[in-house]
Amino acid sequence: KIGEGSLPWRLAQRGLQLVLIIAEFLLAPRVVLYAGCEDGRIKLLELLEHIEEGSRVKEVRLVASPDAASKSGFWTIGCPRRVSGLAVGDNCLLAAMFSGSLRVFSLPSHNEQVNIHLKVLLPPQSPVIVNFMGLAASRRALYVVNLRQGEILHEVPLLFAARPCIVAEGQAVFVQCDEAIRVWKRSALLECASLSHGEDMQPQDFRNPHRQMLVGMAVLPGGRFLATACPDEIRGWAWPLDGAKEIAPHLLWTVSTTAVC
């Protein structure tokens, strides 16, 4: 028999209020970040709120160690172990390693599910996850990978890209190269099982949006407007890609970064 004043008795008196307190604690919103390190480590970080002094970033756990990253069997001698890029989506964490491997972790458990070896060095980049498909790039090719099965579906050529930026938005997949933006139809690149679809797999190139090398690209939701950046300026473009015809981007505005600085 539970006597009055005991802990179980007092908890029972709280009823619904206790349930709400527990739910608020368990479901409290958290801002978490993933960080890839130069030595191959992948960390889970939490951004703390209402911190007046000290660091607002708290290390929660180590997701992957550099020892595990070095077991790819390719480019292991004298090759940096660093993480070139990370992507999160579809309950997966995708890590593109400089040594040429793609590591896939399930979320929220962070168990490593797949390790795919592309056998090519991967530069700093922004990989993407779309419907359990991973998009990652070397300096000369874009790779489409099935993250569930660890299978490379497509390898399509790129113009040279020292720091490729990949964006899947609207009906298209955009890849920023050094002096151009290459675009594929999203359905052709992600949904077709082979490369024997002729014109559907042919990319459209937007060459030389600036007189200098590209250093950044952003695509607005829907994929009809984008911004490009070089060291001296940022430009906004309208680029409707829905039709069957190739339509050239239309310049909307230019902002000089040297004037702002």
Tab-separated table of C-alpha atoms in Angstrom:
chain	number	residue	atom	x	y	z
A	1	LYS	CA	0.000	0.000	0.000
A	2	ILE	CA	1.318	3.419	-1.033
A	3	GLY	CA	1.114	5.843	1.822
A	4	GLU	CA	0.200	9.509	1.483
A	5	GLY	CA	3.234	11.697	1.065
A	6	SER	CA	5.309	9.047	-0.678
A	7	LEU	CA	6.921	9.886	-4.040
A	8	PRO	CA	4.563	7.653	-6.113
A	9	TRP	CA	1.551	9.173	-4.342
A	10	ARG	CA	2.771	12.733	-4.962
A	11	LEU	CA	3.491	12.009	-8.631
A	12	ALA	CA	0.007	10.538	-9.054
A	13	GLN	CA	-1.533	13.773	-7.738
A	14	ARG	CA	0.111	15.767	-10.538
A	15	GLY	CA	-1.748	13.776	-13.218
A	16	LEU	CA	-1.879	15.591	-16.563
A	17	GLN	CA	0.433	18.337	-15.353
A	18	LEU	CA	3.203	15.778	-14.825
A	19	VAL	CA	2.698	14.377	-18.322
A	20	LEU	CA	3.009	17.887	-19.772
A	21	ILE	CA	6.203	18.563	-17.830
A	22	ILE	CA	7.783	15.317	-19.055
A	23	ALA	CA	6.673	15.960	-22.655
A	24	GLU	CA	8.073	19.485	-22.556
A	25	PHE	CA	11.423	18.136	-21.361
A	26	LEU	CA	11.614	15.323	-23.922
A	27	LEU	CA	10.305	17.310	-26.883
A	28	ALA	CA	12.141	20.556	-26.168
A	29	PRO	CA	13.411	22.020	-29.461
A	30	ARG	CA	17.163	21.668	-29.979
A	31	VAL	CA	19.413	23.120	-32.635
A	32	VAL	CA	22.039	20.555	-33.585
A	33	LEU	CA	24.878	20.822	-36.055
A	34	TYR	CA	27.202	18.298	-37.661
A	35	ALA	CA	30.850	19.241	-38.089
A	36	GLY	CA	33.432	17.494	-40.237
A	37	CYS	CA	37.035	17.873	-39.040
A	38	GLU	CA	40.376	17.999	-40.810
A	39	ASP	CA	41.431	14.717	-39.176
A	40	GLY	CA	38.331	12.812	-40.362
A	41	ARG	CA	36.251	13.073	-37.192
A	42	ILE	CA	32.532	13.876	-37.457
A	43	LYS	CA	30.981	15.578	-34.428
A	44	LEU	CA	27.426	16.256	-33.315
A	45	LEU	CA	27.150	19.732	-31.794
A	46	GLU	CA	24.294	21.516	-30.034
A	47	LEU	CA	23.726	25.263	-30.293
A	48	LEU	CA	22.769	26.509	-26.835
A	49	GLU	CA	20.373	29.391	-26.269
A	50	HIS	CA	20.455	32.116	-23.630
A	51	ILE	CA	24.186	31.782	-23.029
A	52	GLU	CA	25.698	35.133	-22.091
A	53	GLU	CA	29.270	34.008	-21.423
A	54	GLY	CA	31.374	31.241	-22.886
A	55	SER	CA	30.796	29.152	-25.981
A	56	ARG	CA	27.253	28.658	-27.313
A	57	VAL	CA	28.302	25.418	-28.996
A	58	LYS	CA	28.354	22.202	-26.976
A	59	GLU	CA	29.849	18.967	-28.252
A	60	VAL	CA	27.250	16.216	-27.799
A	61	ARG	CA	29.007	13.172	-29.199
A	62	LEU	CA	31.585	11.851	-31.631
A	63	VAL	CA	29.754	10.326	-34.593
A	64	ALA	CA	32.777	8.920	-36.439
A	65	SER	CA	36.459	8.566	-35.618
A	66	PRO	CA	39.394	9.218	-37.953
A	67	ASP	CA	40.518	5.577	-37.584
A	68	ALA	CA	37.314	4.327	-39.215
A	69	ALA	CA	37.657	6.870	-42.018
A	70	SER	CA	41.086	5.542	-43.000
A	71	LYS	CA	39.887	2.023	-43.865
A	72	SER	CA	38.742	2.852	-47.374
A	73	GLY	CA	41.678	1.011	-48.958
A	74	PHE	CA	42.222	3.806	-51.486
A	75	TRP	CA	44.528	6.841	-51.307
A	76	THR	CA	45.510	5.931	-47.759
A	77	ILE	CA	49.236	6.707	-48.093
A	78	GLY	CA	49.865	10.409	-47.557
A	79	CYS	CA	46.223	11.294	-48.197
A	80	PRO	CA	44.483	13.707	-45.823
A	81	ARG	CA	41.652	12.102	-43.838
A	82	ARG	CA	39.547	15.245	-43.763
A	83	VAL	CA	35.818	15.479	-44.322
A	84	SER	CA	35.090	17.329	-47.575
A	85	GLY	CA	31.351	17.815	-47.047
A	86	LEU	CA	28.274	16.735	-45.088
A	87	ALA	CA	24.587	16.403	-45.957
A	88	VAL	CA	21.546	15.460	-43.859
A	89	GLY	CA	18.212	14.178	-45.190
A	90	ASP	CA	15.815	11.217	-45.306
A	91	ASN	CA	17.019	10.107	-41.844
A	92	CYS	CA	20.574	9.833	-43.175
A	93	LEU	CA	23.873	11.611	-42.657
A	94	LEU	CA	26.132	11.580	-45.726
A	95	ALA	CA	29.834	12.344	-45.317
A	96	ALA	CA	31.998	12.900	-48.403
A	97	MET	CA	35.606	12.117	-47.454
A	98	PHE	CA	38.568	13.654	-49.257
A	99	SER	CA	40.032	10.156	-49.716
A	100	GLY	CA	37.159	9.237	-52.050
A	101	SER	CA	34.656	7.422	-49.845
A	102	LEU	CA	31.041	8.276	-49.052
A	103	ARG	CA	30.037	7.274	-45.518
A	104	VAL	CA	26.332	6.929	-44.737
A	105	PHE	CA	24.984	6.982	-41.162
A	106	SER	CA	21.396	6.322	-40.071
A	107	LEU	CA	19.689	8.956	-37.920
A	108	PRO	CA	19.141	9.315	-35.034
A	109	SER	CA	21.225	6.243	-34.081
A	110	HIS	CA	24.340	7.396	-36.021
A	111	ASN	CA	25.146	3.799	-36.929
A	112	GLU	CA	27.224	3.559	-40.089
A	113	GLN	CA	25.200	1.750	-42.752
A	114	VAL	CA	27.157	2.064	-45.991
A	115	ASN	CA	30.694	2.974	-47.060
A	116	ILE	CA	30.985	3.612	-50.807
A	117	HIS	CA	34.384	3.968	-52.491
A	118	LEU	CA	34.374	6.242	-55.555
A	119	LYS	CA	38.136	5.781	-56.164
A	120	VAL	CA	38.645	9.476	-56.816
A	121	LEU	CA	39.588	12.360	-54.540
A	122	LEU	CA	36.659	14.492	-53.390
A	123	PRO	CA	37.318	18.241	-52.996
A	124	PRO	CA	35.540	20.497	-50.461
A	125	GLN	CA	31.882	20.549	-51.473
A	126	SER	CA	28.223	20.583	-50.451
A	127	PRO	CA	26.744	17.121	-51.178
A	128	VAL	CA	22.975	16.618	-51.296
A	129	ILE	CA	20.478	13.891	-50.306
A	130	VAL	CA	17.266	13.563	-52.372
A	131	ASN	CA	14.882	10.616	-51.853
A	132	PHE	CA	17.633	8.377	-50.457
A	133	MET	CA	19.894	9.325	-53.369
A	134	GLY	CA	23.215	10.976	-52.607
A	135	LEU	CA	24.791	13.518	-54.938
A	136	ALA	CA	28.525	14.130	-54.562
A	137	ALA	CA	31.202	15.407	-56.911
A	138	SER	CA	34.858	15.099	-57.752
A	139	ARG	CA	36.566	17.874	-59.686
A	140	ARG	CA	35.475	16.336	-62.996
A	141	ALA	CA	32.354	14.229	-62.344
A	142	LEU	CA	29.038	14.151	-60.509
A	143	TYR	CA	28.038	10.886	-58.810
A	144	VAL	CA	24.497	9.714	-58.066
A	145	VAL	CA	24.492	7.020	-55.364
A	146	ASN	CA	21.743	4.848	-53.880
A	147	LEU	CA	22.310	5.358	-50.155
A	148	ARG	CA	20.242	2.337	-49.119
A	149	GLN	CA	22.120	-0.182	-51.248
A	150	GLY	CA	25.488	1.556	-51.522
A	151	GLU	CA	25.332	1.450	-55.318
A	152	ILE	CA	26.717	4.033	-57.754
A	153	LEU	CA	23.899	4.700	-60.231
A	154	HIS	CA	25.361	7.422	-62.433
A	155	GLU	CA	28.705	9.081	-63.093
A	156	VAL	CA	28.250	12.109	-65.346
A	157	PRO	CA	30.959	14.543	-66.469
A	158	LEU	CA	31.435	18.014	-65.000
A	159	LEU	CA	33.313	21.078	-66.103
A	160	PHE	CA	36.274	21.579	-63.776
A	161	ALA	CA	35.132	22.369	-60.233
A	162	ALA	CA	37.682	22.993	-57.469
A	163	ARG	CA	34.888	23.435	-54.864
A	164	PRO	CA	31.655	22.066	-56.371
A	165	CYS	CA	28.353	23.221	-54.909
A	166	ILE	CA	25.350	20.946	-55.567
A	167	VAL	CA	21.715	22.048	-55.269
A	168	ALA	CA	18.587	20.007	-56.087
A	169	GLU	CA	15.673	22.416	-56.350
A	170	GLY	CA	12.464	22.470	-58.366
A	171	GLN	CA	12.783	20.327	-61.485
A	172	ALA	CA	16.545	20.606	-61.783
A	173	VAL	CA	19.899	19.716	-60.233
A	174	PHE	CA	22.453	22.562	-60.278
A	175	VAL	CA	26.214	22.125	-59.898
A	176	GLN	CA	28.509	25.113	-59.528
A	177	CYS	CA	31.786	24.692	-61.406
A	178	ASP	CA	34.657	27.157	-61.569
A	179	GLU	CA	33.427	29.109	-64.599
A	180	ALA	CA	29.938	27.739	-65.248
A	181	ILE	CA	26.815	26.236	-63.727
A	182	ARG	CA	25.791	22.860	-65.147
A	183	VAL	CA	22.136	21.823	-64.845
A	184	TRP	CA	20.361	18.508	-65.383
A	185	LYS	CA	16.692	17.636	-65.378
A	186	ARG	CA	16.022	16.244	-61.935
A	187	SER	CA	13.862	13.370	-63.190
A	188	ALA	CA	16.479	12.228	-65.710
A	189	LEU	CA	19.325	12.281	-63.208
A	190	LEU	CA	17.575	10.800	-60.169
A	191	GLU	CA	14.799	8.573	-61.501
A	192	CYS	CA	16.224	6.903	-64.615
A	193	ALA	CA	17.941	3.568	-64.141
A	194	SER	CA	20.465	4.008	-66.937
A	195	LEU	CA	22.118	6.663	-69.067
A	196	SER	CA	20.503	5.486	-72.305
A	197	HIS	CA	17.882	8.231	-72.350
A	198	GLY	CA	19.605	10.468	-74.873
A	199	GLU	CA	18.497	14.068	-74.679
A	200	ASP	CA	17.038	13.728	-71.177
A	201	MET	CA	20.547	13.248	-69.758
A	202	GLN	CA	22.121	16.138	-71.659
A	203	PRO	CA	22.967	18.997	-69.277
A	204	GLN	CA	22.514	22.688	-69.917
A	205	ASP	CA	25.480	24.938	-69.176
A	206	PHE	CA	25.347	28.533	-67.984
A	207	ARG	CA	28.868	29.644	-68.834
A	208	ASN	CA	30.713	32.674	-67.480
A	209	PRO	CA	28.032	34.377	-65.351
A	210	HIS	CA	30.923	36.601	-64.215
A	211	ARG	CA	34.282	37.585	-65.648
A	212	GLN	CA	35.910	35.886	-62.679
A	213	MET	CA	35.811	32.422	-61.150
A	214	LEU	CA	32.622	31.512	-59.301
A	215	VAL	CA	32.938	31.343	-55.522
A	216	GLY	CA	29.295	30.750	-54.575
A	217	MET	CA	25.798	29.886	-55.787
A	218	ALA	CA	22.340	29.905	-54.216
A	219	VAL	CA	19.068	28.668	-55.746
A	220	LEU	CA	15.728	29.959	-54.486
A	221	PRO	CA	12.917	27.484	-53.702
A	222	GLY	CA	11.308	26.370	-56.947
A	223	GLY	CA	14.549	26.601	-58.923
A	224	ARG	CA	13.511	29.554	-61.116
A	225	PHE	CA	15.797	32.169	-59.567
A	226	LEU	CA	19.422	31.910	-58.550
A	227	ALA	CA	22.273	34.052	-57.293
A	228	THR	CA	25.910	33.681	-58.319
A	229	ALA	CA	28.970	35.210	-56.696
A	230	CYS	CA	32.535	35.979	-57.701
A	231	PRO	CA	35.132	37.807	-55.575
A	232	ASP	CA	33.943	41.248	-56.750
A	233	GLU	CA	30.172	40.973	-57.202
A	234	ILE	CA	26.924	39.065	-56.673
A	235	ARG	CA	24.342	38.679	-59.429
A	236	GLY	CA	20.706	37.597	-59.430
A	237	TRP	CA	19.227	35.673	-62.359
A	238	ALA	CA	15.815	34.519	-63.531
A	239	TRP	CA	16.121	31.080	-65.106
A	240	PRO	CA	12.863	29.225	-65.903
A	241	LEU	CA	13.843	25.619	-66.604
A	242	ASP	CA	10.410	24.012	-66.765
A	243	GLY	CA	9.948	24.072	-70.522
A	244	ALA	CA	11.337	21.696	-73.116
A	245	LYS	CA	13.451	24.447	-74.725
A	246	GLU	CA	16.733	25.642	-73.327
A	247	ILE	CA	16.178	29.162	-71.992
A	248	ALA	CA	19.137	31.379	-71.190
A	249	PRO	CA	19.245	32.991	-67.730
A	250	HIS	CA	18.100	36.616	-67.556
A	251	LEU	CA	20.160	39.038	-65.465
A	252	LEU	CA	18.053	40.841	-62.841
A	253	TRP	CA	20.587	42.732	-60.731
A	254	THR	CA	24.261	43.098	-59.810
A	255	VAL	CA	25.689	44.141	-56.463
A	256	SER	CA	29.354	45.053	-56.120
A	257	THR	CA	30.964	43.544	-53.028
A	258	THR	CA	33.966	45.861	-53.284
A	259	ALA	CA	31.690	48.923	-52.928
A	260	VAL	CA	30.027	47.416	-49.868
A	261	CYS	CA	33.355	46.651	-48.190
